[in-house]
mmCIF file of C-alpha atoms in Angstrom:
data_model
loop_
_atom_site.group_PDB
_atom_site.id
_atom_site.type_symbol
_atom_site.label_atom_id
_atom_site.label_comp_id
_atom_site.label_asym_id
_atom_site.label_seq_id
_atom_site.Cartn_x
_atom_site.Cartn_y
_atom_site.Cartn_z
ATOM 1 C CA UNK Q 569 39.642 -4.845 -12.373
ATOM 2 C CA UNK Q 570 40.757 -7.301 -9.984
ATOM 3 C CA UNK Q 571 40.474 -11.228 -10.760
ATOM 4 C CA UNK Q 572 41.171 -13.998 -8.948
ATOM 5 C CA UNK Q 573 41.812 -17.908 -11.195
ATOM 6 C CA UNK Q 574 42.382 -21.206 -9.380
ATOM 7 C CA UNK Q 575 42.841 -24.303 -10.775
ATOM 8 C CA UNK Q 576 39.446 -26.189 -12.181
ATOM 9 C CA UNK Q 577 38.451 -29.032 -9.931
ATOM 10 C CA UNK Q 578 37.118 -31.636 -9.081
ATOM 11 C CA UNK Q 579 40.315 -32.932 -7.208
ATOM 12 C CA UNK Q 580 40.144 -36.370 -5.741
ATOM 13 C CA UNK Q 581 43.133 -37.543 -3.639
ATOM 14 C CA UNK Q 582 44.032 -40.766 -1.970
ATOM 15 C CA UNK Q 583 44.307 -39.844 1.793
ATOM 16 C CA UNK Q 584 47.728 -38.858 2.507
ATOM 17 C CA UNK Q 585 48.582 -37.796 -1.376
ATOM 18 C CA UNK Q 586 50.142 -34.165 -0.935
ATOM 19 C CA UNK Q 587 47.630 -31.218 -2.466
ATOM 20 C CA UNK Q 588 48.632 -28.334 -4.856
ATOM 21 C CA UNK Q 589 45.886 -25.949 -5.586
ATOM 22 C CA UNK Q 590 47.169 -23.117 -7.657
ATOM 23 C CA UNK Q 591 45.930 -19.575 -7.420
ATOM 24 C CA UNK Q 592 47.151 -16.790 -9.234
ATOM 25 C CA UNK Q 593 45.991 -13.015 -9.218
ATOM 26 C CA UNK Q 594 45.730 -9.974 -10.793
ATOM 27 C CA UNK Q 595 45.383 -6.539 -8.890
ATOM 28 C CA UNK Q 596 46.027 -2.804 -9.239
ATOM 29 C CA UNK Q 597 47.203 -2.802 -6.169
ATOM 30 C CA UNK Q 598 48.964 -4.500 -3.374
ATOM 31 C CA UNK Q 599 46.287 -6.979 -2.012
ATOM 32 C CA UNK Q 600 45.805 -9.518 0.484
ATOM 33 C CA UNK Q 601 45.579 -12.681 -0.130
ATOM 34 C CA UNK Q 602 43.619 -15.501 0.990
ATOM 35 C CA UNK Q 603 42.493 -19.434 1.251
ATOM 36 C CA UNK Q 604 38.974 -19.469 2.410
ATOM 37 C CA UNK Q 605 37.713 -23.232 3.140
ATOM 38 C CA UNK Q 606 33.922 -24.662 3.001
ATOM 39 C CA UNK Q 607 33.306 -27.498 4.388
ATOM 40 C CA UNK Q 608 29.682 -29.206 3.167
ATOM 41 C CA UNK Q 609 26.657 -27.162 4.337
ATOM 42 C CA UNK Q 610 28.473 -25.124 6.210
ATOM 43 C CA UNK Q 611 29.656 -21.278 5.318
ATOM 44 C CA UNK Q 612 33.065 -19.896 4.053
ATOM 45 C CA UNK Q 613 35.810 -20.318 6.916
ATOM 46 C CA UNK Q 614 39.107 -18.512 6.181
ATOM 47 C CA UNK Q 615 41.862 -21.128 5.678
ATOM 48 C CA UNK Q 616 45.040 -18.821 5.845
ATOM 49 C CA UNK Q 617 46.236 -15.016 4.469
ATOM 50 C CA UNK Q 618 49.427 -13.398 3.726
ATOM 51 C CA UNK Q 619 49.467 -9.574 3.765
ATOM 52 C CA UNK Q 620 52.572 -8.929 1.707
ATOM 53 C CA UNK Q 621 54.716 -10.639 -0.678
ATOM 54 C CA UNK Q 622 56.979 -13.921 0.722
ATOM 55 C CA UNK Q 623 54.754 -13.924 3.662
ATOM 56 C CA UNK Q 624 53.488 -17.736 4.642
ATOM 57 C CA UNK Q 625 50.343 -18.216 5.614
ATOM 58 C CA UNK Q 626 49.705 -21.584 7.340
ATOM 59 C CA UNK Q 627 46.894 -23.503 9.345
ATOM 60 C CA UNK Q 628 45.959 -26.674 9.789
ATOM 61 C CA UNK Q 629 48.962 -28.209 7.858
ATOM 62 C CA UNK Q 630 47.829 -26.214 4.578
ATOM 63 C CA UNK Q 631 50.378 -23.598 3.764
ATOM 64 C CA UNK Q 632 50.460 -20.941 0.886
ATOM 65 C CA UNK Q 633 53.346 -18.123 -0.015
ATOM 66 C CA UNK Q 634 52.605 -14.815 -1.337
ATOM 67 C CA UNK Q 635 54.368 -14.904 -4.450
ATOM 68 C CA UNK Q 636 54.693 -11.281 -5.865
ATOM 69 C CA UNK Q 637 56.956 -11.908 -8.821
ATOM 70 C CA UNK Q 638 54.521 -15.074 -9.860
ATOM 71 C CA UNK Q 639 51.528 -13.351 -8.275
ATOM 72 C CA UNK Q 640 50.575 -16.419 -7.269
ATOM 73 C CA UNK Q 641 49.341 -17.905 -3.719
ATOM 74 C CA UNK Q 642 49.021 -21.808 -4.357
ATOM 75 C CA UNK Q 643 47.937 -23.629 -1.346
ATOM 76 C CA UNK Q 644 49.324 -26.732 -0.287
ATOM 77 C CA UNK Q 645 49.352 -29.839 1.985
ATOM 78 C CA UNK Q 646 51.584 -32.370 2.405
ATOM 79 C CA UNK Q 647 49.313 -35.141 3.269
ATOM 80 C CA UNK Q 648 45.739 -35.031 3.249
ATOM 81 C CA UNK Q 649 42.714 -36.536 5.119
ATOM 82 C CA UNK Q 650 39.279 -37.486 4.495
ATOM 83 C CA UNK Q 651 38.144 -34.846 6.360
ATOM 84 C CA UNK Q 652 39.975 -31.865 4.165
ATOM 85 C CA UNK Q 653 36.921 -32.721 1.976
ATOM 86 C CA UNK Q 654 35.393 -29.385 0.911
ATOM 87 C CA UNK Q 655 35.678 -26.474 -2.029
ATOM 88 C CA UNK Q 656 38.532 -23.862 -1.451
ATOM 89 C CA UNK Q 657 38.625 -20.328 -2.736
ATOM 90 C CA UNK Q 658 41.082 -18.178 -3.341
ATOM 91 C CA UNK Q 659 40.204 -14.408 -2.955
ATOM 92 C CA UNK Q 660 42.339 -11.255 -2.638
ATOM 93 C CA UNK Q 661 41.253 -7.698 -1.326
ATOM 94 C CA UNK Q 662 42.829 -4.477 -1.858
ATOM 95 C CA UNK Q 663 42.400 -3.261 1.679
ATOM 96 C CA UNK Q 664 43.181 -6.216 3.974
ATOM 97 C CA UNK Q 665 39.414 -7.616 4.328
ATOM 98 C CA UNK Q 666 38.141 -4.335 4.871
ATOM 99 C CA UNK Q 667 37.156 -3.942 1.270
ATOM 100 C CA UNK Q 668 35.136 -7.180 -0.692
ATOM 101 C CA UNK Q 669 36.878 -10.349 -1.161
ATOM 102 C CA UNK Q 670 37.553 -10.968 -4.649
ATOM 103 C CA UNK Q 671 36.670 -14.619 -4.893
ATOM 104 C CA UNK Q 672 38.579 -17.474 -7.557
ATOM 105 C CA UNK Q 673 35.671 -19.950 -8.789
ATOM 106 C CA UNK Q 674 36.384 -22.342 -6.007
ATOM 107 C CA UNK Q 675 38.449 -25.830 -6.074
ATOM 108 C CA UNK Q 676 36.003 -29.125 -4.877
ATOM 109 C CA UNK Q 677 38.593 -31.036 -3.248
ATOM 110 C CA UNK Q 678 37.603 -35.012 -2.336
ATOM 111 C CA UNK Q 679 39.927 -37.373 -0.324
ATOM 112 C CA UNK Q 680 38.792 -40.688 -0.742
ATOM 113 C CA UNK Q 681 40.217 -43.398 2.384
ATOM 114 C CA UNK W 1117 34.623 -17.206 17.400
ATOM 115 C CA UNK W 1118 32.640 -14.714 15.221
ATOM 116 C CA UNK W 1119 29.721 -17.100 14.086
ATOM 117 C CA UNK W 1120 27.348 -15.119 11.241
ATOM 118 C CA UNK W 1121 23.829 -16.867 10.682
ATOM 119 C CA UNK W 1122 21.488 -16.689 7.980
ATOM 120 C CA UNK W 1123 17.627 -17.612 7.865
ATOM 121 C CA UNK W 1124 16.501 -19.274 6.277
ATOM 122 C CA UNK W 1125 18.916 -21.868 4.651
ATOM 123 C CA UNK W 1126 16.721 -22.539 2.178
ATOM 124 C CA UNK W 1127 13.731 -20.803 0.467
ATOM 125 C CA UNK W 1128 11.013 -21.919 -2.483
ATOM 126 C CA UNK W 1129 8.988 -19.132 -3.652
ATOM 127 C CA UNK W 1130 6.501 -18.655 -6.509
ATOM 128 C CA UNK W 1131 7.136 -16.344 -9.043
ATOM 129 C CA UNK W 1132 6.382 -12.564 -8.437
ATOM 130 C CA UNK W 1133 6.518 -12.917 -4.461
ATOM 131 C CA UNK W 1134 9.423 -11.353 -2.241
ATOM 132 C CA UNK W 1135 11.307 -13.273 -0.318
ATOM 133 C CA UNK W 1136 13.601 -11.713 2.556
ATOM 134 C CA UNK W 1137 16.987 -13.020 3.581
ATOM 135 C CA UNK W 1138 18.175 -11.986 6.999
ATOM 136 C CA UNK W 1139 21.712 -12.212 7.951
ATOM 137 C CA UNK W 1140 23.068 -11.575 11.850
ATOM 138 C CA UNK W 1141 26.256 -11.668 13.154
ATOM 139 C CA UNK W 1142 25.770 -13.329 16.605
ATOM 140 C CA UNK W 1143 28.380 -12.637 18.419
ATOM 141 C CA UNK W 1144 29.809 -9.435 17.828
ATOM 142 C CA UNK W 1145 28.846 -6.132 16.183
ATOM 143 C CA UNK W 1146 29.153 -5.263 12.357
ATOM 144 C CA UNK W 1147 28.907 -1.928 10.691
ATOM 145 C CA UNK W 1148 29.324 -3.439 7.496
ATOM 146 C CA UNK W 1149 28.846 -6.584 5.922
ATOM 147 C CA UNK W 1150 28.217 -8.188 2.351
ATOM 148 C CA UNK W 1151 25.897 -9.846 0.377
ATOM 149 C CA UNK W 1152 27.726 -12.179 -2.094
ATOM 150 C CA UNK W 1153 25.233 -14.390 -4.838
ATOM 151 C CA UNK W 1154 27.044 -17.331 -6.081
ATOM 152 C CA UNK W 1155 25.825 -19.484 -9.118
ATOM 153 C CA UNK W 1156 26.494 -23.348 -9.828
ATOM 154 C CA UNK W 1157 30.106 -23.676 -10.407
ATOM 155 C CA UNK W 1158 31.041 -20.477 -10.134
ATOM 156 C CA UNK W 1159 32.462 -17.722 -8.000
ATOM 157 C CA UNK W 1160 30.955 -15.440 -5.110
ATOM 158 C CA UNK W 1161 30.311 -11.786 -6.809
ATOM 159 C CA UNK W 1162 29.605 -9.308 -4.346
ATOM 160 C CA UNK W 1163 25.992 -7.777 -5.039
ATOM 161 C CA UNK W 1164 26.450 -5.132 -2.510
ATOM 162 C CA UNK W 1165 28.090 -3.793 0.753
ATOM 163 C CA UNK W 1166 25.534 -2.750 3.505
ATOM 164 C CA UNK W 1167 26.448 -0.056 5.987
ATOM 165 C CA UNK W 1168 24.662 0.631 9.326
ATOM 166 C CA UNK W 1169 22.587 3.298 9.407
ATOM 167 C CA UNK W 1170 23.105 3.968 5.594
ATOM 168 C CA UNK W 1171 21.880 2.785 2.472
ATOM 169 C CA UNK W 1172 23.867 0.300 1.074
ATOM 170 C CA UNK W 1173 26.352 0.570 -1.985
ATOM 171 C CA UNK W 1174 25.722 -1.923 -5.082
ATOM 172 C CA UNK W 1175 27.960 -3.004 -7.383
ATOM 173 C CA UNK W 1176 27.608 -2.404 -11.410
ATOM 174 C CA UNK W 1177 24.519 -4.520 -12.866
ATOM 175 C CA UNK W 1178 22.744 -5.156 -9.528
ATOM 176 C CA UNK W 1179 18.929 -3.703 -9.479
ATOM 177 C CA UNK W 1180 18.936 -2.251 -6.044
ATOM 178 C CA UNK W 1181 15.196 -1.734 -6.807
ATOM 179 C CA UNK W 1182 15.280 -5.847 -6.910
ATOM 180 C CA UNK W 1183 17.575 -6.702 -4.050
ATOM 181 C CA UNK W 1184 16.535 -4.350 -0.904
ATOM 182 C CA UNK W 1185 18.869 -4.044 1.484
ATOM 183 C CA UNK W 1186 18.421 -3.095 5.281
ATOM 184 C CA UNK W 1187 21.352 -2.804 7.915
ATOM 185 C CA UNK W 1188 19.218 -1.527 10.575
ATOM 186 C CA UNK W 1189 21.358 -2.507 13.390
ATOM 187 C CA UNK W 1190 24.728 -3.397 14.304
ATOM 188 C CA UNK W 1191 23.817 -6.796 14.111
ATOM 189 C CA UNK W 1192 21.185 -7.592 11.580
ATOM 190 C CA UNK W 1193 21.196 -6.636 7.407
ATOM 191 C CA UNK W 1194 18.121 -7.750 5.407
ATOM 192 C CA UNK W 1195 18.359 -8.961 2.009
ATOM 193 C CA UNK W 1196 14.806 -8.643 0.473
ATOM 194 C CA UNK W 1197 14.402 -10.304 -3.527
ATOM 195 C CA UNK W 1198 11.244 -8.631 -4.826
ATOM 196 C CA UNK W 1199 8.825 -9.753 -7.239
ATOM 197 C CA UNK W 1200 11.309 -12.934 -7.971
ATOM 198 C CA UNK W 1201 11.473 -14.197 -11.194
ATOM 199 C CA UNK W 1202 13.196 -17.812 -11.890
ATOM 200 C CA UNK W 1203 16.681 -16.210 -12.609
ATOM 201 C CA UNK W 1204 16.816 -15.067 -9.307
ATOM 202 C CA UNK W 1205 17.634 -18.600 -8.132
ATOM 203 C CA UNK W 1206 20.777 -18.843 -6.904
ATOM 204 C CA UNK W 1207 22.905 -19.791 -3.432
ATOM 205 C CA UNK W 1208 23.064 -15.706 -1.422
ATOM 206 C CA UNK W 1209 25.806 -15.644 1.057
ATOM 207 C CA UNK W 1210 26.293 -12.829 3.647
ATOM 208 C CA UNK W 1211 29.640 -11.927 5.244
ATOM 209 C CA UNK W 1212 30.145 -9.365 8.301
ATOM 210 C CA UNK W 1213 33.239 -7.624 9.448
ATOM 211 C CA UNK W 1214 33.905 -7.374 13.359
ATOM 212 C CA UNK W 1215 33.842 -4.170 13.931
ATOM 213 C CA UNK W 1216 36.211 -4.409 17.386
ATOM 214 C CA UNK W 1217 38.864 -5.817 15.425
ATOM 215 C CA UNK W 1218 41.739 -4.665 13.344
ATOM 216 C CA UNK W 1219 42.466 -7.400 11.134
ATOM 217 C CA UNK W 1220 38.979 -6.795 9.181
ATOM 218 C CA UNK W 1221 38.379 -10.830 8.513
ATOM 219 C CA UNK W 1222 35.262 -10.987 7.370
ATOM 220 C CA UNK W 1223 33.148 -13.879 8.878
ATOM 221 C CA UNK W 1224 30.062 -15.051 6.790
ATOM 222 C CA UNK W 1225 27.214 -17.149 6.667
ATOM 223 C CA UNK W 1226 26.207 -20.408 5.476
ATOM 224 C CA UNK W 1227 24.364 -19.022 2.910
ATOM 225 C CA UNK W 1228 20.569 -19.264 1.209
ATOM 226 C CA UNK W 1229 19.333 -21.404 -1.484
ATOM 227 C CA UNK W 1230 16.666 -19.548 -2.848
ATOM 228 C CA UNK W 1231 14.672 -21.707 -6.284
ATOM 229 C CA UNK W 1232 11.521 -19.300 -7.975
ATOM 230 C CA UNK W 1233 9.273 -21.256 -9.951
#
């Protein structure tokens, strides 16, 4: 079946260190891929997605390429803030979102000032 | 935006009671949406997808005897643990798909601690 693996955390940063969270994948098919993004007591926000391979997805200065050949999607940032403080998932569906996410473990991510 | 609440946030039952999760998408309509259980550590699995109007689909190794589920409107599934036993505790997180748009994010809750003793 279809897995999802990200990199183990914790991660603690200095603020304005640049962020590398890897993700890689494994799928029958051709999924979508995605950074989903939650932020303490709060519920899963998506980050970013790419729908097919080289496609960038990007938001809030965190960017991630659909890497087909690698099947990868490793998100990064090139400086980060206190407030990027949260655990990120990696996930990947076989139907765009219309089928059930296929979640990594989750990354806890800490920027320290 | 598509906000998706759950009630309640948290939950402490005894052992052997039910306890029933509800999960609403407040601002737009879902036909389906999904009830993800996530352990310490670990990864959201998907316990089942709930369809309005239907009964819901469960994945491999999840009682659906146990976990009752109840879409009963285009806004509102039910997630009902019965007769809860101590490895029942875990975080349950619900997600909803907008059913007026194409791009089929899915938009979820902030989840349920639920602890049996």
């Amino acid at each position: 079946g279809d897995s999802v693996t990200q990199m183990e955390g914790p991660v603690t940063l200095s603020e304005e260190a640049f962020l590398t969270i890897n993700c890689t994948y494994t799928a029958t098919g051709y999924p979508s891929l995605f950074w989903y993004v939650q932020y303490p007591g709060e519920g899963l926000q998506l980050l970013l997605k790419a729908t097919k391979a080289d496609d960038k997805g990007s938001n809030k200065g965190f960017e991630a390429t659909y890497r087909k050949e690698t099947t990868s999607f490793h998100l990064e940032k090139g400086s980060v803030q206190v407030s990027d403080s949260a655990v990120y998932f990696c996930a990947l569906s076989e139907d765009g979102g219309n089928t059930p996410l296929v979640f990594g473990k989750g990354t806890r991510l800490s920027v320290i000032a | 935006g598509a906000v998706v609440s759950q009630h309640p946030s948290w939950v402490i039952c005894k052992s052997g009671t039910s306890v029933k999760i509800e999960c609403r998408s407040l601002d737009f309509q879902a036909t389906t949406m999904f009830w993800y259980r996530q352990f310490p550590k670990q990864s959201l699995m998907l316990m089942a997808t709930s369809n309005e109007g239907s009964k819901a689909t469960y994945e491999q190794g999840v009682e659906k005897d146990k976990f009752l589920i109840n879409h009963a409107s285009l806004t509102l599934s039910t997630l009902t643990v019965t007769s809860a036993h101590p490895e029942d505790s875990s975080f349950y997180i619900c997600s909803a798909r907008d059913l007026d748009r194409s791009s089929y994010e899915q938009y979820f809750g902030p989840g349920t601690r639920l602890t049996v003793t």
